[in-house]
mmCIF file of C-alpha atoms in Angstrom:
data_model
loop_
_atom_site.group_PDB
_atom_site.id
_atom_site.type_symbol
_atom_site.label_atom_id
_atom_site.label_comp_id
_atom_site.label_asym_id
_atom_site.label_seq_id
_atom_site.Cartn_x
_atom_site.Cartn_y
_atom_site.Cartn_z
ATOM 1 C CA VAL T 1 120.061 128.646 58.942
ATOM 2 C CA PHE T 2 122.389 125.675 58.482
ATOM 3 C CA VAL T 3 125.157 127.437 60.440
ATOM 4 C CA LEU T 4 122.797 128.237 63.318
ATOM 5 C CA LEU T 5 121.463 124.674 63.403
ATOM 6 C CA LEU T 6 124.984 123.229 63.342
ATOM 7 C CA LEU T 7 126.017 125.565 66.141
ATOM 8 C CA ALA T 8 123.004 124.487 68.190
ATOM 9 C CA VAL T 9 123.871 120.818 67.705
ATOM 10 C CA VAL T 10 127.490 121.451 68.703
ATOM 11 C CA LEU T 11 126.341 123.312 71.805
ATOM 12 C CA VAL T 12 124.011 120.471 72.763
ATOM 13 C CA PHE T 13 126.792 117.911 72.429
ATOM 14 C CA ALA T 14 129.184 120.162 74.358
ATOM 15 C CA PHE T 15 126.643 120.651 77.143
ATOM 16 C CA ASN T 16 125.965 116.908 77.359
ATOM 17 C CA ALA T 17 129.673 116.161 77.515
ATOM 18 C CA PHE T 18 130.071 118.693 80.321
ATOM 19 C CA ALA T 19 127.005 117.406 82.174
ATOM 20 C CA ASN T 20 128.351 113.877 82.034
ATOM 21 C CA ARG T 21 131.507 115.036 83.818
ATOM 22 C CA TYR T 22 129.962 117.359 86.399
ATOM 23 C CA VAL T 23 128.446 115.982 89.598
ATOM 24 C CA ARG T 24 127.459 117.964 92.669
ATOM 25 C CA LEU T 25 126.728 116.506 96.087
ATOM 26 C CA ASP T 26 124.081 118.340 98.132
ATOM 27 C CA GLN T 27 123.868 117.643 101.845
ATOM 28 C CA GLN T 28 120.589 118.133 103.693
ATOM 29 C CA SER T 29 120.009 117.723 107.423
ATOM 30 C CA VAL T 30 116.583 116.416 108.434
ATOM 31 C CA THR T 31 115.100 116.894 111.881
ATOM 32 C CA VAL T 32 113.027 113.961 113.138
ATOM 33 C CA LEU T 33 111.181 114.374 116.426
ATOM 34 C CA ASN T 34 111.782 111.620 118.969
ATOM 35 C CA LEU T 35 114.437 110.009 116.813
ATOM 36 C CA PRO T 36 116.161 107.242 118.793
ATOM 37 C CA LYS T 37 119.697 108.194 119.720
ATOM 38 C CA ALA T 38 120.960 105.119 117.873
ATOM 39 C CA TYR T 39 120.019 106.860 114.607
ATOM 40 C CA GLU T 40 121.443 110.295 115.404
ATOM 41 C CA GLY T 41 123.574 111.195 112.395
ATOM 42 C CA TYR T 42 122.185 108.333 110.283
ATOM 43 C CA THR T 43 123.057 109.273 106.696
ATOM 44 C CA ILE T 44 121.231 108.217 103.543
ATOM 45 C CA LEU T 45 122.651 108.745 100.080
ATOM 46 C CA HIS T 46 119.697 109.603 97.829
ATOM 47 C CA VAL T 47 120.118 109.121 94.077
ATOM 48 C CA SER T 48 117.287 109.648 91.619
ATOM 49 C CA ASP T 49 116.334 110.445 88.017
ATOM 50 C CA LEU T 50 119.687 109.790 86.373
ATOM 51 C CA ASN T 51 117.798 108.420 83.345
ATOM 52 C CA ALA T 52 120.691 106.202 82.237
ATOM 53 C CA ALA T 53 123.223 109.044 82.455
ATOM 54 C CA THR T 54 126.836 107.885 82.298
ATOM 55 C CA LEU T 55 128.872 109.992 84.701
ATOM 56 C CA GLY T 56 132.331 108.921 83.677
ATOM 57 C CA ASN T 57 133.645 105.433 83.061
ATOM 58 C CA HIS T 58 131.665 103.086 85.333
ATOM 59 C CA GLN T 59 130.214 106.206 87.040
ATOM 60 C CA GLU T 60 133.681 107.240 88.284
ATOM 61 C CA ASN T 61 132.810 110.955 88.283
ATOM 62 C CA LEU T 62 129.960 110.357 90.694
ATOM 63 C CA MET T 63 132.085 108.089 92.873
ATOM 64 C CA ASN T 64 134.916 110.642 92.883
ATOM 65 C CA THR T 65 132.457 113.313 94.030
ATOM 66 C CA LEU T 66 131.383 111.094 96.915
ATOM 67 C CA GLY T 67 135.024 110.654 97.795
ATOM 68 C CA LYS T 68 135.312 109.552 101.390
ATOM 69 C CA GLU T 69 131.760 110.584 102.317
ATOM 70 C CA ALA T 70 130.280 108.107 104.787
ATOM 71 C CA PHE T 71 126.666 106.953 104.479
ATOM 72 C CA ASP T 72 124.640 104.243 106.165
ATOM 73 C CA ALA T 73 122.356 103.369 103.254
ATOM 74 C CA VAL T 74 121.665 104.217 99.623
ATOM 75 C CA VAL T 75 118.176 104.784 98.229
ATOM 76 C CA MET T 76 117.450 105.067 94.516
ATOM 77 C CA THR T 77 113.980 106.474 94.070
ATOM 78 C CA GLY T 78 113.149 105.910 90.435
ATOM 79 C CA ASP T 79 113.875 106.866 86.830
ATOM 80 C CA MET T 80 117.421 105.570 87.071
ATOM 81 C CA VAL T 81 116.976 103.727 83.758
ATOM 82 C CA GLY T 82 114.379 105.943 82.123
ATOM 83 C CA THR T 83 112.758 105.628 78.721
ATOM 84 C CA SER T 84 116.023 104.608 77.043
ATOM 85 C CA GLY T 85 115.805 101.201 78.714
ATOM 86 C CA LYS T 86 119.583 101.257 79.269
ATOM 87 C CA ALA T 87 120.162 99.788 82.713
ATOM 88 C CA GLN T 88 123.960 99.486 82.637
ATOM 89 C CA PRO T 89 124.687 102.946 84.134
ATOM 90 C CA MET T 90 122.446 102.123 87.104
ATOM 91 C CA LEU T 91 124.023 98.686 87.443
ATOM 92 C CA ASP T 92 127.519 100.194 87.333
ATOM 93 C CA LEU T 93 126.546 102.540 90.146
ATOM 94 C CA ILE T 94 125.067 99.745 92.246
ATOM 95 C CA ALA T 95 128.225 97.681 91.752
ATOM 96 C CA GLN T 96 130.257 100.583 93.163
ATOM 97 C CA LEU T 97 127.934 101.424 96.056
ATOM 98 C CA ALA T 98 126.704 98.020 97.283
ATOM 99 C CA PRO T 99 130.033 97.108 98.952
ATOM 100 C CA LYS T 100 129.900 100.364 100.909
ATOM 101 C CA ALA T 101 126.308 100.329 102.234
ATOM 102 C CA PRO T 102 122.931 98.614 101.706
ATOM 103 C CA VAL T 103 121.282 99.758 98.478
ATOM 104 C CA PHE T 104 117.475 99.970 98.203
ATOM 105 C CA PHE T 105 115.650 100.979 95.029
ATOM 106 C CA VAL T 106 112.227 101.488 93.503
ATOM 107 C CA THR T 107 111.304 102.215 89.902
ATOM 108 C CA GLY T 108 109.832 105.402 88.495
ATOM 109 C CA ASP T 109 107.158 106.122 85.919
ATOM 110 C CA ALA T 110 109.759 106.548 83.156
ATOM 111 C CA ASP T 111 111.480 103.239 83.895
ATOM 112 C CA PRO T 112 110.688 99.976 82.075
ATOM 113 C CA SER T 113 108.122 97.904 83.945
ATOM 114 C CA PRO T 114 109.825 96.063 86.817
ATOM 115 C CA LEU T 115 107.385 93.135 86.524
ATOM 116 C CA LEU T 116 106.644 91.278 83.309
ATOM 117 C CA SER T 117 103.092 90.384 82.316
ATOM 118 C CA GLN T 118 103.801 89.405 78.698
ATOM 119 C CA PRO T 119 105.515 86.244 77.364
ATOM 120 C CA HIS T 120 109.291 86.654 77.371
ATOM 121 C CA GLY T 121 110.782 83.190 77.091
ATOM 122 C CA ASP T 122 111.024 82.123 80.725
ATOM 123 C CA GLY T 123 109.008 81.973 83.920
ATOM 124 C CA GLU T 124 110.581 84.962 85.644
ATOM 125 C CA VAL T 125 108.264 87.753 86.757
ATOM 126 C CA LYS T 126 110.886 90.382 87.525
ATOM 127 C CA ALA T 127 112.429 92.242 84.582
ATOM 128 C CA ALA T 128 116.033 91.394 83.730
ATOM 129 C CA TYR T 129 117.410 94.721 85.019
ATOM 130 C CA ILE T 130 115.706 94.181 88.393
ATOM 131 C CA GLN T 131 117.244 90.712 88.643
ATOM 132 C CA GLN T 132 120.654 92.088 87.665
ATOM 133 C CA ALA T 133 120.450 94.834 90.291
ATOM 134 C CA GLU T 134 119.520 92.284 92.951
ATOM 135 C CA ALA T 135 122.387 90.026 91.864
ATOM 136 C CA LEU T 136 124.740 92.950 92.553
ATOM 137 C CA GLY T 137 123.406 93.196 96.101
ATOM 138 C CA ALA T 138 120.653 95.812 95.811
ATOM 139 C CA THR T 139 117.183 95.309 97.293
ATOM 140 C CA TYR T 140 114.133 96.040 95.157
ATOM 141 C CA LEU T 141 111.504 97.449 97.503
ATOM 142 C CA GLU T 142 108.155 95.924 96.629
ATOM 143 C CA VAL T 143 106.967 95.865 100.244
ATOM 144 C CA PRO T 144 108.052 97.616 103.446
ATOM 145 C CA LEU T 145 111.329 96.144 104.633
ATOM 146 C CA ARG T 146 112.060 95.830 108.354
ATOM 147 C CA LEU T 147 115.694 96.122 109.404
ATOM 148 C CA GLU T 148 116.624 95.274 112.965
ATOM 149 C CA THR T 149 119.730 96.416 114.779
ATOM 150 C CA THR T 150 120.826 95.564 118.290
ATOM 151 C CA GLU T 151 118.951 98.597 119.616
ATOM 152 C CA GLN T 152 116.259 99.700 117.164
ATOM 153 C CA VAL T 153 114.092 98.822 114.165
ATOM 154 C CA LEU T 154 114.247 100.736 110.901
ATOM 155 C CA TRP T 155 111.757 100.486 108.032
ATOM 156 C CA TYR T 156 112.359 101.166 104.339
ATOM 157 C CA CYS T 157 109.059 101.549 102.498
ATOM 158 C CA PRO T 158 108.045 102.045 98.858
ATOM 159 C CA GLY T 159 105.919 105.168 98.425
ATOM 160 C CA GLU T 160 102.791 103.291 97.340
ATOM 161 C CA ALA T 161 102.686 101.572 100.748
ATOM 162 C CA PHE T 162 101.268 104.819 102.145
ATOM 163 C CA THR T 163 98.537 105.306 99.528
ATOM 164 C CA LEU T 164 97.529 101.811 98.406
ATOM 165 C CA ASP T 165 94.141 100.450 99.454
ATOM 166 C CA LEU T 166 95.633 97.069 100.298
ATOM 167 C CA GLN T 167 92.398 95.198 100.967
ATOM 168 C CA ASN T 168 90.788 96.237 97.684
ATOM 169 C CA ALA T 169 94.011 95.627 95.751
ATOM 170 C CA VAL T 170 94.283 92.051 97.063
ATOM 171 C CA PHE T 171 90.593 91.467 96.303
ATOM 172 C CA ALA T 172 90.966 92.733 92.724
ATOM 173 C CA LEU T 173 94.048 90.566 92.144
ATOM 174 C CA SER T 174 92.272 87.529 93.604
ATOM 175 C CA GLU T 175 89.355 88.039 91.214
ATOM 176 C CA LEU T 176 91.731 88.428 88.271
ATOM 177 C CA GLU T 177 93.539 85.250 89.325
ATOM 178 C CA LYS T 178 90.234 83.334 89.397
ATOM 179 C CA THR T 179 89.317 84.668 85.958
ATOM 180 C CA LEU T 180 92.661 83.649 84.476
ATOM 181 C CA LEU T 181 92.567 80.178 86.054
ATOM 182 C CA SER T 182 89.045 79.557 84.765
ATOM 183 C CA SER T 183 89.879 80.627 81.222
ATOM 184 C CA GLU T 184 89.954 78.081 78.410
ATOM 185 C CA ASN T 185 93.744 77.675 78.527
ATOM 186 C CA PRO T 186 95.297 79.452 81.538
ATOM 187 C CA TYR T 187 98.728 78.044 80.736
ATOM 188 C CA GLU T 188 98.907 79.344 77.176
ATOM 189 C CA ALA T 189 101.934 81.663 76.910
ATOM 190 C CA ALA T 190 100.155 85.030 77.191
ATOM 191 C CA ALA T 191 97.673 83.933 79.861
ATOM 192 C CA SER T 192 100.400 82.146 81.812
ATOM 193 C CA ALA T 193 102.610 85.248 81.867
ATOM 194 C CA GLN T 194 99.711 87.379 83.106
ATOM 195 C CA LEU T 195 98.841 84.748 85.711
ATOM 196 C CA ARG T 196 102.400 84.684 87.080
ATOM 197 C CA HIS T 197 102.406 88.485 87.212
ATOM 198 C CA THR T 198 99.064 88.538 89.050
ATOM 199 C CA GLN T 199 100.061 85.844 91.546
ATOM 200 C CA HIS T 200 103.379 87.555 92.239
ATOM 201 C CA ARG T 201 101.727 90.896 93.001
ATOM 202 C CA LYS T 202 99.084 89.211 95.144
ATOM 203 C CA ALA T 203 101.712 87.295 97.144
ATOM 204 C CA ILE T 204 103.703 90.479 97.715
ATOM 205 C CA MET T 205 100.657 92.378 98.976
ATOM 206 C CA GLU T 206 99.625 89.542 101.294
ATOM 207 C CA GLN T 207 102.954 89.611 103.127
#
């Protein structure tokens, strides 16, 4: 039993080592009816669910796979950090990609919360890894983002923008804000952190 267990552990480590070296790039063409000619051939690099995987030193295996591939934008659609909470692999990737094209990202259900509602020592609402990603040039998509070119307009939208009942969400946040402000001590550490979180989300949704 010990030999079989040891063999299984060795195989797991060997597989992980191989997986951390192997990267495959899949290319998909998407047909969009009535697409303006200005966006014919527009290419988006989609990266998702790496869950803090390290693909070579500073993600060099992934970058080597991309090689000289040209793309107009990068979208990271969640679970780049995952339950481990280790953001450095994502940040390394952003640092490599941001000079090449605009990088837009959202968080996934396995990622640490992007917004902080508990006391954490300062007045920032965004989590540290979100701030670090933005400092490297990435854009955290909390609301639809309008990009204008000389000929056309392009929108990048977080998924919840299509399903959120905006009016009810703003109303609920407004009521929560009133409740927090009318509490005995709204600027006590815990209440203050929740108030900042609530006001941030409300301001974003009112844009």
